[in-house]
Amino acid sequence: MLLNDLIEGLKDMFFTFLYTCFGCICELIDFIKEIFYMLCGIEPVEINGAKGDMLTSLLGSDSVKKAFLTISIIGVILLVLFTGIAILKSNYQEKQSWAGALRKSGKSLLITLLIPFTVLAGILLTNTVMSSINVAMNPYGNTAHPLIGGQFLSTIGNGCYIGSEDKSVVLSKVVSGELDYKDVSLVKSYFNIQAMNYLIGILGGFVMLVMFVLSSISFIQRIFDIILLYLISPISIATIPLDEGNRFKVWKDMMIGKILSAYGIILVTNLFFLIIPLAILKGDPSTYYDGMAGFLAMKEKYPELRTIFHSDQGSAYSSEAFNKMLLPHDITRTMSRVGTPADNGATEAINGWAKAEMLVDFRIGDAEDVPAAVAGYVKLFNEERPMCCLGYMTPKQYREASLKRDPRPLPPYQCRHLPTVAYPKLNSMATND
């Protein structure tokens, strides 16, 4: 007894240490994520008393405005010079007239005036769209900025929840930060930390940490590149009359690329937390309990009855988690041979009838209609529709007669000819398609 207590104590210390390491990694990720969100414009910052995204705040700063104004004046001077050169060249080239050079000069001047508004509008639009995508792809609700640590805990702890509250509510609170994932004692009250998948948690945390660090560096470079491109835009625009706008096209492509670049990390992060939970939940016993709750409750109500659970060899039924779930309930497991549904002929036949009559002959709107439709079909099958092979009794009547030792089996030859019988209940449920 003392040895067992000692072993359990050591196990608890070991897994507490593992979870503490996991929590520290996640805390560091959340810290870098806040910096990353500020750099990419999802999280607002305050600069010189004005609150907004970092890039537009820097572009709107006094120093950048003065620099842009100065370069714009230089660009206008160059535009006049390049327009004069273009007019002189038009005298020697039949393809271009002096009127065309003047039109391009006017176009360049208009673009110079519109550039500040266009660049700021593009950045604001991109930040808004990415913020919406970040929220929409959040698998844990409408939390605007979910904690990475909370998402990791919800992912690796989904299958080992032991709390009394609704699991989905607790997971949402963990992701939003209402419940502190760094508080080990609090986490222990909701999750079995010894059953968590620390391989996914710790290794995935390191991968996410590296991604955020590299992306943050990329965004810092992006901010400097966009500011530089913004400042030199008047020079590129001034060359339009001279080179048919080729330099301006290069500038435009670079600016659009920089504005849209490095947002892949946001999509990758959200995809990670969409895909990984599905892979982990494949072996989560709780997902099977939801569908088996009624069956197991019936088994507990009649523990003296010998129970055999027969199935095919599907991945869900052959999984270790599913069979461990049935083991405490004294349920014998049997499985059909591969490609041999006749091994479970009775159940396979009922499934076939149910599919043919419910899914083909009846209208089921969505998943919410299925439980009521199945319950209605079971009642129809067991209690309302007579069967030829049971002497035109319903299964319920036949069972009751059998219990009274008064069965009325029908001779085999009488089962060969099925009479046409109208079943009002069945006809009322059928569609008119």
XYZ file of N, CA and C in Angstrom, residues 131-359:
687
model
N -8.091 39.645 -39.718
C -8.670 39.549 -38.370
C -9.950 38.734 -38.401
N -10.766 38.945 -39.442
C -12.015 38.185 -39.571
C -11.734 36.706 -39.811
N -10.741 36.427 -40.651
C -10.369 35.031 -40.909
C -9.840 34.382 -39.636
N -9.049 35.125 -38.868
C -8.494 34.593 -37.630
C -9.591 34.202 -36.648
N -10.649 35.024 -36.579
C -11.768 34.720 -35.680
C -12.619 33.592 -36.244
N -12.867 33.622 -37.563
C -13.733 32.619 -38.179
C -13.133 31.222 -38.121
N -11.808 31.125 -38.189
C -11.163 29.810 -38.170
C -10.888 29.301 -36.770
N -11.255 30.086 -35.764
C -11.051 29.652 -34.388
C -12.037 28.531 -34.065
N -11.572 27.300 -33.794
C -12.495 26.184 -33.563
C -13.128 26.173 -32.194
N -12.790 27.149 -31.339
C -13.279 27.129 -29.964
C -14.235 28.275 -29.676
N -14.894 28.814 -30.710
C -15.878 29.865 -30.459
C -15.464 31.181 -31.083
N -16.076 32.251 -30.607
C -15.866 33.583 -31.185
C -14.858 34.409 -30.403
N -13.923 33.749 -29.727
C -12.879 34.475 -29.019
C -11.995 35.190 -30.028
N -11.900 36.518 -29.888
C -11.175 37.307 -30.893
C -9.701 36.913 -30.954
N -9.051 36.800 -29.797
C -7.638 36.449 -29.747
C -7.451 35.294 -28.764
N -7.708 34.077 -29.201
C -7.584 32.928 -28.296
C -6.144 32.716 -27.864
N -5.974 32.244 -26.642
C -4.636 31.943 -26.123
C -4.122 30.668 -26.767
N -2.881 30.710 -27.237
C -2.285 29.514 -27.836
C -2.173 28.412 -26.785
N -1.791 28.785 -25.559
C -1.705 27.795 -24.489
C -3.048 27.150 -24.207
N -4.108 27.962 -24.220
C -5.444 27.418 -24.011
C -5.856 26.486 -25.137
N -5.493 26.830 -26.377
C -5.811 25.965 -27.507
C -5.048 24.645 -27.424
N -3.781 24.709 -27.031
C -3.005 23.481 -26.878
C -3.585 22.609 -25.773
N -3.946 23.212 -24.638
C -4.537 22.440 -23.542
C -5.858 21.803 -23.974
N -6.672 22.545 -24.707
C -7.939 21.993 -25.185
C -7.710 20.855 -26.167
N -6.602 20.921 -26.892
C -6.303 19.878 -27.866
C -5.800 18.608 -27.202
N -4.802 18.740 -26.321
C -4.213 17.532 -25.727
C -5.006 17.040 -24.520
N -5.910 17.879 -23.998
C -6.680 17.477 -22.824
C -8.120 17.140 -23.118
N -8.509 17.180 -24.409
C -9.898 16.929 -24.775
C -10.356 15.541 -24.358
N -9.492 14.558 -24.521
C -9.867 13.181 -24.211
C -9.662 12.777 -22.775
N -9.160 13.675 -21.925
C -8.944 13.319 -20.510
C -9.622 14.336 -19.599
N -10.796 14.788 -20.009
C -11.560 15.726 -19.188
C -12.261 14.968 -18.068
N -12.153 15.461 -16.822
C -12.750 14.780 -15.670
C -13.642 15.716 -14.864
N -13.856 16.926 -15.348
C -14.658 17.898 -14.618
C -16.139 17.577 -14.662
N -16.888 18.200 -13.777
C -18.341 17.986 -13.710
C -19.103 18.962 -14.603
N -18.492 20.071 -14.965
C -19.148 21.045 -15.831
C -19.133 20.562 -17.283
N -19.933 21.234 -18.110
C -19.967 20.884 -19.523
C -18.586 21.102 -20.145
N -18.080 20.081 -20.833
C -16.710 20.133 -21.348
C -16.512 21.271 -22.340
N -17.464 21.466 -23.242
C -17.306 22.516 -24.249
C -17.224 23.901 -23.615
N -17.974 24.109 -22.527
C -17.938 25.407 -21.829
C -16.570 25.619 -21.185
N -16.055 24.572 -20.547
C -14.736 24.677 -19.890
C -13.640 24.918 -20.918
N -13.696 24.214 -22.051
C -12.674 24.390 -23.084
C -12.700 25.809 -23.639
N -13.904 26.357 -23.809
C -14.011 27.738 -24.294
C -13.417 28.719 -23.288
N -13.627 28.466 -21.996
C -13.065 29.343 -20.963
C -11.542 29.245 -20.931
N -11.022 28.053 -21.163
C -9.562 27.877 -21.183
C -8.960 28.642 -22.356
N -9.604 28.545 -23.512
C -9.089 29.212 -24.713
C -9.165 30.725 -24.574
N -10.258 31.219 -23.997
C -10.431 32.670 -23.866
C -9.606 33.263 -22.730
N -9.092 32.427 -21.821
C -8.290 32.923 -20.708
C -9.060 33.090 -19.417
N -10.366 32.783 -19.420
C -11.133 32.870 -18.172
C -10.624 31.870 -17.147
N -10.167 30.717 -17.620
C -9.500 29.742 -16.764
C -8.028 29.726 -17.134
N -7.162 29.917 -16.137
C -5.727 30.044 -16.375
C -5.102 28.676 -16.604
N -4.626 28.447 -17.832
C -4.017 27.146 -18.133
C -2.677 26.965 -17.423
N -2.097 28.045 -16.896
C -0.807 27.942 -16.192
C -0.979 27.502 -14.743
N -2.189 27.540 -14.223
C -2.472 27.122 -12.847
C -2.641 25.602 -12.825
N -1.600 24.895 -12.378
C -1.601 23.432 -12.433
C -2.712 22.848 -11.573
N -2.916 23.373 -10.373
C -3.956 22.843 -9.489
C -5.340 23.026 -10.106
N -5.556 24.156 -10.779
C -6.838 24.385 -11.439
C -7.027 23.428 -12.602
N -5.974 23.208 -13.364
C -6.044 22.293 -14.504
C -6.337 20.877 -14.029
N -5.734 20.478 -12.897
C -5.952 19.126 -12.367
C -7.399 18.889 -11.967
N -8.105 19.947 -11.611
C -9.508 19.783 -11.222
C -10.418 19.531 -12.420
N -9.911 19.802 -13.627
C -10.714 19.597 -14.829
C -10.164 18.514 -15.751
N -8.854 18.251 -15.680
C -8.233 17.311 -16.611
C -7.349 16.324 -15.855
N -7.240 15.130 -16.405
C -6.291 14.142 -15.907
C -4.965 14.379 -16.624
N -4.058 15.082 -15.962
C -2.819 15.493 -16.626
C -1.921 14.305 -16.950
N -2.160 13.154 -16.306
C -1.341 11.982 -16.591
C -1.726 11.317 -17.905
N -2.896 11.649 -18.428
C -3.367 11.031 -19.675
C -3.201 11.945 -20.882
N -2.604 13.120 -20.680
C -2.469 14.068 -21.785
C -1.366 13.636 -22.755
N -1.519 14.060 -23.989
C -0.543 13.746 -25.034
C 0.528 14.845 -25.047
N 1.557 14.677 -24.231
C 2.593 15.702 -24.122
C 3.493 15.739 -25.347
N 3.531 14.652 -26.105
C 4.335 14.659 -27.337
C 3.796 15.714 -28.294
N 2.463 15.726 -28.464
C 1.839 16.745 -29.312
C 2.000 18.120 -28.678
N 1.795 18.206 -27.362
C 1.830 19.496 -26.691
C 3.193 20.162 -26.731
N 4.233 19.425 -26.345
C 5.566 20.025 -26.237
C 6.216 20.202 -27.614
N 6.193 19.151 -28.428
C 6.795 19.267 -29.765
C 6.025 20.268 -30.624
N 4.689 20.185 -30.547
C 3.893 21.158 -31.287
C 4.143 22.570 -30.798
N 4.358 22.726 -29.480
C 4.667 24.043 -28.927
C 5.974 24.600 -29.457
N 7.001 23.749 -29.543
C 8.290 24.194 -30.080
C 8.155 24.610 -31.547
N 7.413 23.816 -32.316
C 7.210 24.164 -33.729
C 6.494 25.508 -33.852
N 5.433 25.683 -33.051
C 4.687 26.934 -33.089
C 5.548 28.114 -32.635
N 6.405 27.884 -31.628
C 7.289 28.933 -31.140
C 8.254 29.389 -32.224
N 8.866 28.433 -32.918
C 9.800 28.766 -34.001
C 9.075 29.515 -35.120
N 7.867 29.062 -35.448
C 7.104 29.721 -36.511
C 6.796 31.173 -36.156
N 6.384 31.415 -34.900
C 6.051 32.777 -34.496
C 7.294 33.666 -34.473
N 8.426 33.132 -34.014
C 9.660 33.929 -33.968
C 10.093 34.314 -35.388
N 10.136 33.334 -36.286
C 10.550 33.616 -37.660
C 9.574 34.563 -38.345
N 8.289 34.361 -38.088
C 7.292 35.237 -38.710
C 7.363 36.656 -38.159
N 7.668 36.794 -36.881
C 7.806 38.126 -36.295
C 8.978 38.869 -36.925
N 10.083 38.153 -37.118
C 11.235 38.762 -37.795
C 10.857 39.171 -39.223
N 10.106 38.286 -39.899
C 9.663 38.589 -41.264
C 8.770 39.821 -41.291
N 7.908 39.975 -40.281
C 7.018 41.130 -40.253
C 7.773 42.422 -39.950
N 8.816 42.350 -39.132
C 9.633 43.540 -38.881
C 10.281 44.011 -40.183
N 10.830 43.054 -40.929
C 11.425 43.393 -42.228
C 10.353 43.930 -43.164
N 9.170 43.343 -43.121
C 8.069 43.787 -43.983
C 7.685 45.236 -43.694
N 7.649 45.616 -42.423
C 7.286 46.991 -42.064
C 8.283 47.979 -42.654
N 9.592 47.675 -42.527
C 10.619 48.567 -43.077
C 10.534 48.621 -44.605
N 10.268 47.460 -45.233
C 10.172 47.423 -46.698
C 8.996 48.257 -47.197
N 7.849 48.130 -46.535
C 6.662 48.879 -46.968
C 6.872 50.384 -46.784
N 7.471 50.791 -45.666
C 7.730 52.218 -45.446
C 8.697 52.751 -46.500
N 9.732 51.960 -46.815
C 10.689 52.383 -47.840
C 10.019 52.492 -49.215
N 9.213 51.474 -49.566
C 8.510 51.531 -50.853
C 7.533 52.704 -50.904
N 6.897 52.988 -49.784
C 5.958 54.111 -49.717
C 6.681 55.437 -49.951
N 7.872 55.576 -49.369
C 8.610 56.831 -49.487
C 9.140 57.056 -50.901
N 9.559 55.979 -51.579
C 10.147 56.153 -52.913
C 9.092 56.108 -54.020
N 7.809 55.944 -53.645
C 6.765 55.846 -54.670
C 6.730 57.059 -55.610
N 6.898 58.306 -55.122
C 6.867 59.432 -56.074
C 7.946 59.350 -57.144
N 9.114 58.811 -56.797
C 10.197 58.673 -57.777
C 9.806 57.675 -58.856
N 9.210 56.516 -58.441
C 8.806 55.505 -59.427
C 7.684 56.034 -60.321
N 6.771 56.793 -59.741
C 5.652 57.330 -60.514
C 6.137 58.374 -61.519
N 7.164 59.126 -61.149
C 7.675 60.193 -62.031
C 8.232 59.655 -63.338
N 8.586 58.372 -63.363
C 9.195 57.809 -64.580
C 8.157 57.304 -65.583
N 6.864 57.403 -65.247
C 5.819 56.867 -66.137
C 5.883 57.481 -67.543
N 6.032 58.808 -67.707
C 6.071 59.366 -69.081
C 7.261 58.889 -69.883
N 8.305 58.436 -69.192
C 9.557 58.114 -69.878
C 9.675 56.641 -70.259
N 9.150 55.724 -69.406
C 9.357 54.287 -69.651
C 8.059 53.490 -69.730
N 6.947 54.169 -70.092
C 5.645 53.514 -70.228
C 5.152 52.892 -68.904
N 5.666 53.354 -67.783
C 5.196 52.882 -66.481
C 5.787 51.564 -66.020
N 6.895 51.117 -66.627
C 7.482 49.825 -66.257
C 8.023 49.831 -64.823
N 8.719 50.919 -64.465
C 9.248 50.977 -63.096
C 8.104 51.062 -62.073
N 7.043 51.750 -62.412
C 5.904 51.842 -61.504
C 5.218 50.473 -61.334
N 5.156 49.688 -62.409
C 4.575 48.341 -62.309
C 5.393 47.463 -61.368
N 6.714 47.579 -61.467
C 7.574 46.811 -60.549
C 7.327 47.251 -59.108
N 7.233 48.555 -58.898
C 6.967 49.079 -57.556
C 5.609 48.592 -57.043
N 4.599 48.611 -57.900
C 3.251 48.195 -57.502
C 3.230 46.720 -57.100
N 3.883 45.856 -57.893
C 3.904 44.431 -57.578
C 4.622 44.175 -56.252
N 5.723 44.883 -56.011
C 6.448 44.715 -54.756
C 5.621 45.180 -53.563
N 4.916 46.297 -53.704
C 4.107 46.813 -52.604
C 2.951 45.859 -52.270
N 2.250 45.370 -53.288
C 1.142 44.429 -53.043
C 1.654 43.152 -52.392
N 2.802 42.667 -52.889
C 3.377 41.456 -52.302
C 3.749 41.629 -50.846
N 4.322 42.788 -50.507
C 4.711 43.036 -49.120
C 3.491 43.171 -48.201
N 2.442 43.822 -48.716
C 1.249 44.001 -47.883
C 0.597 42.649 -47.576
N 0.572 41.762 -48.574
C -0.102 40.477 -48.395
C 0.802 39.383 -47.846
N 2.105 39.648 -47.785
C 3.046 38.594 -47.391
C 3.006 38.315 -45.897
N 3.519 37.138 -45.529
C 3.738 36.714 -44.140
C 2.454 36.479 -43.355
N 1.283 36.553 -44.024
C 0.045 36.237 -43.319
C -0.224 34.736 -43.271
N 0.608 33.956 -43.958
C 0.408 32.508 -43.966
C 0.465 31.901 -42.584
N 1.250 32.511 -41.668
C 1.369 31.961 -40.318
C 0.022 31.959 -39.605
N -0.814 32.961 -39.884
C -2.133 33.019 -39.236
C -2.994 31.856 -39.705
N -2.978 31.592 -41.012
C -3.744 30.472 -41.547
C -3.185 29.145 -41.062
N -1.854 29.023 -41.035
C -1.226 27.779 -40.597
C -1.549 27.500 -39.126
N -1.507 28.537 -38.288
C -1.810 28.370 -36.871
C -3.221 27.854 -36.670
N -4.179 28.468 -37.342
C -5.570 28.043 -37.178
C -5.819 26.666 -37.770
N -5.162 26.365 -38.906
C -5.298 25.025 -39.479
C -4.727 23.964 -38.545
N -3.641 24.310 -37.848
C -3.031 23.384 -36.889
C -4.046 22.988 -35.826
N -4.764 23.988 -35.297
C -5.712 23.703 -34.225
C -7.057 23.203 -34.750
N -7.223 23.148 -36.062
C -8.393 22.504 -36.641
C -8.125 21.027 -36.944
N -6.894 20.724 -37.389
C -6.568 19.375 -37.844
C -6.100 18.483 -36.699
N -5.205 18.993 -35.840
C -4.639 18.174 -34.773
C -5.704 17.610 -33.841
N -6.708 18.410 -33.398
C -7.728 17.810 -32.520
C -8.465 16.654 -33.171
N -8.688 16.714 -34.492
C -9.376 15.616 -35.169
C -8.540 14.344 -35.135
N -7.210 14.509 -35.288
C -6.336 13.342 -35.242
C -6.291 12.739 -33.839
N -6.293 13.603 -32.808
C -6.236 13.111 -31.439
C -7.561 12.484 -31.031
N -8.674 13.115 -31.432
C -9.988 12.634 -31.023
C -10.373 11.326 -31.689
N -9.577 10.868 -32.682
C -9.895 9.605 -33.330
C -9.879 8.459 -32.333
N -9.027 8.550 -31.305
C -8.974 7.511 -30.290
C -9.524 7.955 -28.959
N -10.312 8.999 -28.941
C -10.866 9.519 -27.695
C -12.085 8.702 -27.286
N -12.060 8.010 -26.127
C -13.202 7.194 -25.721
C -14.469 8.001 -25.541
N -14.362 9.273 -25.184
C -15.563 10.066 -24.929
C -16.410 10.211 -26.184
N -15.782 10.184 -27.369
C -16.571 10.297 -28.598
C -17.417 9.053 -28.826
N -16.966 7.895 -28.302
C -17.761 6.680 -28.431
C -18.850 6.607 -27.367
N -18.546 7.134 -26.187
C -19.528 7.108 -25.110
C -20.795 7.852 -25.493
N -20.666 8.922 -26.272
C -21.841 9.694 -26.660
C -22.851 8.819 -27.396
N -22.362 7.952 -28.279
C -23.257 7.093 -29.035
C -23.652 5.829 -28.306
N -22.859 5.453 -27.288
C -23.097 4.199 -26.565
C -23.772 4.417 -25.222
N -24.127 5.651 -24.900
C -24.635 5.963 -23.567
C -25.881 5.146 -23.233
N -26.819 5.098 -24.181
C -28.057 4.362 -23.924
C -27.817 2.872 -23.753
N -26.930 2.311 -24.578
C -26.625 0.884 -24.498
C -25.966 0.529 -23.165
N -24.991 1.330 -22.759
C -24.304 1.052 -21.503
C -25.215 1.258 -20.300
N -26.116 2.234 -20.397
C -27.064 2.446 -19.300
C -27.984 1.236 -19.161
N -28.407 0.658 -20.276
C -29.258 -0.541 -20.232
C -28.485 -1.726 -19.645
N -27.208 -1.830 -19.996
C -26.392 -2.914 -19.471
C -26.234 -2.797 -17.953
N -26.016 -1.575 -17.459
C -25.887 -1.374 -16.023
C -27.201 -1.659 -15.297
N -28.319 -1.476 -15.985
C -29.629 -1.737 -15.386
C -29.877 -3.230 -15.223
N -29.299 -4.024 -16.121
C -29.442 -5.490 -16.045
C -28.058 -6.129 -16.046
N -27.308 -5.997 -14.979
C -25.928 -6.516 -14.974
C -25.851 -8.032 -15.015
N -26.940 -8.707 -14.638
C -26.892 -10.171 -14.604
C -27.005 -10.790 -15.988
N -27.455 -10.013 -16.989
C -27.626 -10.555 -18.329
C -26.292 -10.601 -19.070
N -26.046 -11.728 -19.721
C -24.830 -11.853 -20.515
C -25.002 -11.043 -21.794
N -24.033 -10.203 -22.097
C -24.158 -9.285 -23.234
C -23.026 -9.525 -24.223
N -23.404 -9.640 -25.478
C -22.430 -9.785 -26.561
C -22.573 -8.582 -27.486
N -21.465 -7.910 -27.717
C -21.467 -6.765 -28.640
C -20.761 -7.206 -29.910
N -21.544 -7.329 -30.974
C -20.992 -7.787 -32.252
C -20.919 -6.626 -33.229
N -19.855 -6.585 -34.015
C -19.686 -5.509 -35.001
C -18.829 -6.008 -36.146
N -18.655 -5.152 -37.142
C -17.701 -5.471 -38.194
C -16.305 -5.082 -37.723
N -15.345 -5.076 -38.641
C -13.962 -4.793 -38.256
C -13.564 -3.365 -38.614
N -14.502 -2.430 -38.475
C -14.187 -1.036 -38.724
C -13.171 -0.497 -37.734
N -12.498 0.604 -38.103
C -11.426 1.147 -37.270
C -11.937 1.592 -35.903
N -13.181 2.092 -35.840
C -13.723 2.536 -34.554
C -13.919 1.349 -33.619
N -14.480 0.247 -34.139
C -14.786 -0.910 -33.290
C -13.540 -1.708 -32.921
N -12.521 -1.638 -33.762
C -11.298 -2.397 -33.467
C -10.277 -1.576 -32.692
N -10.585 -0.317 -32.383
C -9.623 0.528 -31.681
C -9.476 0.092 -30.224
N -8.325 0.356 -29.665
C -8.055 -0.001 -28.269
C -8.968 0.780 -27.324
N -9.212 2.047 -27.649
C -10.040 2.882 -26.775
C -11.460 2.345 -26.673
N -12.020 1.903 -27.798
C -13.396 1.404 -27.788
C -13.510 0.127 -26.961
N -12.568 -0.766 -27.119
C -12.627 -2.032 -26.381
C -12.346 -1.840 -24.897
N -11.501 -0.878 -24.553
C -11.289 -0.566 -23.139
C -12.552 0.008 -22.517
N -13.342 0.712 -23.315
C -14.581 1.289 -22.823
C -15.581 0.202 -22.446
N -15.604 -0.890 -23.215
C -16.566 -1.958 -22.956
C -16.111 -2.911 -21.859
N -14.820 -2.999 -21.619
C -14.275 -3.987 -20.691
C -14.856 -3.900 -19.278
N -14.995 -2.715 -18.656
C -15.526 -2.660 -17.278
C -16.987 -3.088 -17.172
N -17.693 -3.163 -18.294
C -19.115 -3.486 -18.258
C -19.390 -4.960 -18.511
N -18.337 -5.775 -18.533
C -18.482 -7.231 -18.711
C -19.234 -7.541 -20.004
N -18.775 -6.970 -21.087
C -19.394 -7.164 -22.389
C -18.439 -7.962 -23.268
N -18.945 -9.062 -23.845
C -18.135 -9.899 -24.723
C -18.124 -9.294 -26.126
N -16.936 -9.224 -26.725
C -16.798 -8.643 -28.056
C -16.663 -9.731 -29.102
N -17.431 -9.639 -30.178
C -17.258 -10.502 -31.343
C -17.260 -9.624 -32.585
N -16.596 -10.111 -33.626
C -16.498 -9.343 -34.861
C -16.695 -10.272 -36.052
N -17.324 -9.748 -37.087
C -17.512 -10.505 -38.324
C -16.184 -10.657 -39.048
N -16.112 -11.685 -39.869
C -14.944 -11.820 -40.728
C -14.964 -10.733 -41.804
N -13.800 -10.453 -42.349
C -13.698 -9.394 -43.351
C -14.561 -9.731 -44.565
N -15.424 -8.788 -44.942
C -16.268 -8.975 -46.116
C -17.319 -10.056 -45.970
N -17.706 -10.371 -44.719
C -18.696 -11.428 -44.478
C -19.806 -10.902 -43.594
N -20.716 -10.087 -44.128
C -21.803 -9.551 -43.315
C -22.754 -10.621 -42.803
N -22.753 -11.826 -43.445
C -23.649 -12.890 -42.994
C -23.293 -13.390 -41.593
N -22.079 -13.094 -41.123
C -21.714 -13.478 -39.753
C -22.599 -12.794 -38.730
N -23.177 -11.690 -39.115
C -24.080 -10.962 -38.218
C -25.365 -10.673 -38.980
N -25.948 -11.752 -39.504
C -27.043 -11.623 -40.447
C -28.243 -10.858 -39.924
N -28.647 -11.128 -38.689
C -29.851 -10.483 -38.160
C -29.689 -8.964 -38.099
N -28.572 -8.532 -37.521
C -28.351 -7.092 -37.394
C -28.131 -6.436 -38.745
N -27.365 -7.111 -39.622
C -27.127 -6.548 -40.948
C -28.436 -6.414 -41.721
N -29.340 -7.383 -41.555
C -30.627 -7.307 -42.243
C -31.445 -6.121 -41.740
N -31.474 -5.942 -40.419
C -32.223 -4.816 -39.854
C -31.630 -3.496 -40.325
N -30.295 -3.417 -40.345
C -29.655 -2.192 -40.828
C -30.027 -1.922 -42.278
N -30.064 -2.993 -43.087
C -30.427 -2.828 -44.488
C -31.853 -2.340 -44.661
N -32.782 -2.925 -43.884
C -34.170 -2.468 -43.963
C -34.292 -1.007 -43.528
N -33.607 -0.673 -42.457
C -33.688 0.699 -41.950
C -33.164 1.689 -42.989
N -32.030 1.373 -43.612
C -31.470 2.274 -44.630
C -32.405 2.399 -45.827
N -32.959 1.243 -46.251
C -33.818 1.267 -47.436
C -35.091 2.061 -47.175
N -35.674 1.880 -46.007
C -36.966 2.491 -45.739
C -36.855 3.913 -45.200
N -35.825 4.174 -44.417
C -35.690 5.511 -43.824
C -35.000 6.484 -44.761
N -33.892 6.072 -45.341
C -33.086 6.994 -46.136
C -33.582 7.116 -47.567
